[in-house]
Amino acid sequence: QVRLVESGGGSVQAEESLSLSCAVSEDSYNGNCMAWFRQPPGKEREGIARIDGDGTTTDALSVKGRFTISKDTAKNTLYLQMNALKPEDTAMYYCAAAGFRSCRYAPFPSDFAHWGQGTQVTVSL
């Protein structure tokens, strides 16, 4: 069973930056669709960034231009660089891996088979 472990969350002030990491236990997922989701308190889980097996990325409008998803296949690690953070970015952040290559087949959280435990990001004014 593949394991995903997030790290890098914390508490910051608005306009500061954070970098999240997601270590994947199996390199066989390097070629699969992977994504970052977030879930604010009392709200539904939201997909914010996806990366295909070939490295193509897509970002949600809410984070476009501020967040960047990337991966290092040599380290089996997925990243999320978050800049210019806002209080509305406060949420639990999760990484997820799908069982297939292209993220166009994964529009919903239920399309992702494997999830990390989450890391909390809190942004204050």
mmCIF file of C-alpha atoms in Angstrom:
data_model
loop_
_atom_site.group_PDB
_atom_site.id
_atom_site.type_symbol
_atom_site.label_atom_id
_atom_site.label_comp_id
_atom_site.label_asym_id
_atom_site.label_seq_id
_atom_site.Cartn_x
_atom_site.Cartn_y
_atom_site.Cartn_z
ATOM 1 C CA GLN A 1 0.000 0.000 0.000
ATOM 2 C CA VAL A 2 1.502 3.314 -1.077
ATOM 3 C CA ARG A 3 1.948 5.901 1.673
ATOM 4 C CA LEU A 4 1.925 9.672 1.261
ATOM 5 C CA VAL A 5 3.328 11.860 4.024
ATOM 6 C CA GLU A 6 2.940 15.645 3.940
ATOM 7 C CA SER A 7 5.192 18.109 5.743
ATOM 8 C CA GLY A 8 5.938 21.822 5.807
ATOM 9 C CA GLY A 9 2.718 23.291 7.153
ATOM 10 C CA GLY A 10 2.681 25.952 9.826
ATOM 11 C CA SER A 11 1.459 29.368 10.876
ATOM 12 C CA VAL A 12 2.484 32.438 8.914
ATOM 13 C CA GLN A 13 1.358 35.990 8.341
ATOM 14 C CA ALA A 14 -0.334 37.248 5.204
ATOM 15 C CA GLU A 15 1.972 37.730 2.192
ATOM 16 C CA GLU A 16 4.506 35.234 3.545
ATOM 17 C CA SER A 17 5.441 31.943 1.870
ATOM 18 C CA LEU A 18 5.403 28.261 2.759
ATOM 19 C CA SER A 19 6.582 25.166 0.934
ATOM 20 C CA LEU A 20 4.795 21.862 1.404
ATOM 21 C CA SER A 21 6.290 18.473 0.621
ATOM 22 C CA CYS A 22 4.668 15.093 0.084
ATOM 23 C CA ALA A 23 6.898 12.044 0.282
ATOM 24 C CA VAL A 24 5.584 9.048 -1.681
ATOM 25 C CA SER A 25 6.651 5.579 -0.572
ATOM 26 C CA GLU A 26 6.640 4.015 -4.051
ATOM 27 C CA ASP A 27 8.406 5.347 -7.134
ATOM 28 C CA SER A 28 5.828 3.640 -9.344
ATOM 29 C CA TYR A 29 3.579 6.662 -8.715
ATOM 30 C CA ASN A 30 6.055 9.100 -10.268
ATOM 31 C CA GLY A 31 4.269 8.717 -13.587
ATOM 32 C CA ASN A 32 0.768 9.151 -12.205
ATOM 33 C CA CYS A 33 -1.527 12.096 -11.703
ATOM 34 C CA MET A 34 -0.891 13.717 -8.322
ATOM 35 C CA ALA A 35 -2.541 16.677 -6.692
ATOM 36 C CA TRP A 36 -2.832 18.992 -3.727
ATOM 37 C CA PHE A 37 -6.182 19.550 -2.069
ATOM 38 C CA ARG A 38 -7.194 21.698 0.861
ATOM 39 C CA GLN A 39 -10.104 21.710 3.249
ATOM 40 C CA PRO A 40 -10.938 24.764 5.343
ATOM 41 C CA PRO A 41 -12.869 24.176 8.570
ATOM 42 C CA GLY A 42 -16.509 23.411 7.847
ATOM 43 C CA LYS A 43 -16.036 23.412 4.082
ATOM 44 C CA GLU A 44 -15.623 20.823 1.346
ATOM 45 C CA ARG A 45 -12.287 19.590 0.113
ATOM 46 C CA GLU A 46 -11.024 21.685 -2.813
ATOM 47 C CA GLY A 47 -8.548 20.663 -5.483
ATOM 48 C CA ILE A 48 -5.985 23.430 -5.913
ATOM 49 C CA ALA A 49 -3.219 22.005 -8.103
ATOM 50 C CA ARG A 50 -2.648 18.918 -10.213
ATOM 51 C CA ILE A 51 0.354 17.505 -12.040
ATOM 52 C CA ASP A 52 0.157 14.828 -14.722
ATOM 53 C CA GLY A 53 2.587 12.008 -15.138
ATOM 54 C CA ASP A 54 4.274 13.983 -17.923
ATOM 55 C CA GLY A 55 4.624 17.064 -15.716
ATOM 56 C CA THR A 56 1.751 19.112 -17.084
ATOM 57 C CA THR A 57 0.228 21.210 -14.320
ATOM 58 C CA THR A 58 -3.134 22.824 -13.711
ATOM 59 C CA ASP A 59 -4.040 25.253 -10.946
ATOM 60 C CA ALA A 60 -7.290 26.410 -9.456
ATOM 61 C CA LEU A 61 -8.186 30.052 -10.067
ATOM 62 C CA SER A 62 -8.042 30.718 -6.338
ATOM 63 C CA VAL A 63 -4.298 30.010 -6.262
ATOM 64 C CA LYS A 64 -3.181 30.713 -9.824
ATOM 65 C CA GLY A 65 -0.077 32.865 -9.915
ATOM 66 C CA ARG A 66 0.622 32.307 -6.210
ATOM 67 C CA PHE A 67 0.990 28.537 -5.791
ATOM 68 C CA THR A 68 3.185 26.196 -7.843
ATOM 69 C CA ILE A 69 3.006 22.412 -7.900
ATOM 70 C CA SER A 70 6.085 20.414 -8.853
ATOM 71 C CA LYS A 71 7.652 17.029 -8.331
ATOM 72 C CA ASP A 72 11.081 15.497 -7.999
ATOM 73 C CA THR A 73 10.888 11.963 -9.346
ATOM 74 C CA ALA A 74 14.374 11.108 -8.064
ATOM 75 C CA LYS A 75 13.168 11.826 -4.532
ATOM 76 C CA ASN A 76 9.601 10.512 -4.990
ATOM 77 C CA THR A 77 8.393 13.839 -3.655
ATOM 78 C CA LEU A 78 5.603 16.213 -4.600
ATOM 79 C CA TYR A 79 5.855 19.890 -3.688
ATOM 80 C CA LEU A 80 3.582 22.892 -3.340
ATOM 81 C CA GLN A 81 5.250 26.288 -3.191
ATOM 82 C CA MET A 82 2.828 28.834 -1.750
ATOM 83 C CA ASN A 83 3.585 32.536 -2.068
ATOM 84 C CA ALA A 84 1.653 35.650 -1.108
ATOM 85 C CA LEU A 85 -0.472 33.676 1.324
ATOM 86 C CA LYS A 86 -3.844 35.046 2.365
ATOM 87 C CA PRO A 87 -5.987 34.339 5.442
ATOM 88 C CA GLU A 88 -8.459 32.531 3.162
ATOM 89 C CA ASP A 89 -5.710 30.010 2.356
ATOM 90 C CA THR A 90 -6.028 28.707 5.917
ATOM 91 C CA ALA A 91 -6.897 25.003 5.662
ATOM 92 C CA MET A 92 -5.692 21.453 6.073
ATOM 93 C CA TYR A 93 -3.652 20.602 3.002
ATOM 94 C CA TYR A 94 -3.552 17.092 1.554
ATOM 95 C CA CYS A 95 -1.589 15.448 -1.215
ATOM 96 C CA ALA A 96 -3.197 12.705 -3.263
ATOM 97 C CA ALA A 97 -2.193 10.192 -5.911
ATOM 98 C CA ALA A 98 -4.333 8.660 -8.621
ATOM 99 C CA GLY A 99 -3.937 5.228 -10.136
ATOM 100 C CA PHE A 100 -3.477 6.582 -13.653
ATOM 101 C CA ARG A 101 -1.336 9.015 -15.605
ATOM 102 C CA SER A 102 -3.566 11.842 -16.769
ATOM 103 C CA CYS A 103 -5.292 14.191 -14.380
ATOM 104 C CA ARG A 104 -8.067 14.825 -16.889
ATOM 105 C CA TYR A 105 -9.552 11.577 -15.633
ATOM 106 C CA ALA A 106 -9.492 12.837 -12.035
ATOM 107 C CA PRO A 107 -11.788 15.862 -11.674
ATOM 108 C CA PHE A 108 -13.039 14.852 -8.221
ATOM 109 C CA PRO A 109 -11.400 13.939 -4.904
ATOM 110 C CA SER A 110 -12.969 10.479 -5.174
ATOM 111 C CA ASP A 111 -10.848 9.840 -8.272
ATOM 112 C CA PHE A 112 -7.713 9.768 -6.132
ATOM 113 C CA ALA A 113 -6.958 6.418 -4.538
ATOM 114 C CA HIS A 114 -4.288 7.452 -2.059
ATOM 115 C CA TRP A 115 -4.126 10.326 0.413
ATOM 116 C CA GLY A 116 -1.756 11.728 2.963
ATOM 117 C CA GLN A 117 -2.768 12.577 6.504
ATOM 118 C CA GLY A 118 -2.716 16.321 5.883
ATOM 119 C CA THR A 119 -0.705 19.266 7.139
ATOM 120 C CA GLN A 120 -2.230 22.424 8.612
ATOM 121 C CA VAL A 121 -1.584 25.839 7.117
ATOM 122 C CA THR A 122 -2.759 28.880 9.063
ATOM 123 C CA VAL A 123 -2.433 32.404 7.701
ATOM 124 C CA SER A 124 -3.108 35.426 9.863
ATOM 125 C CA LEU A 125 -3.275 39.133 9.102
#
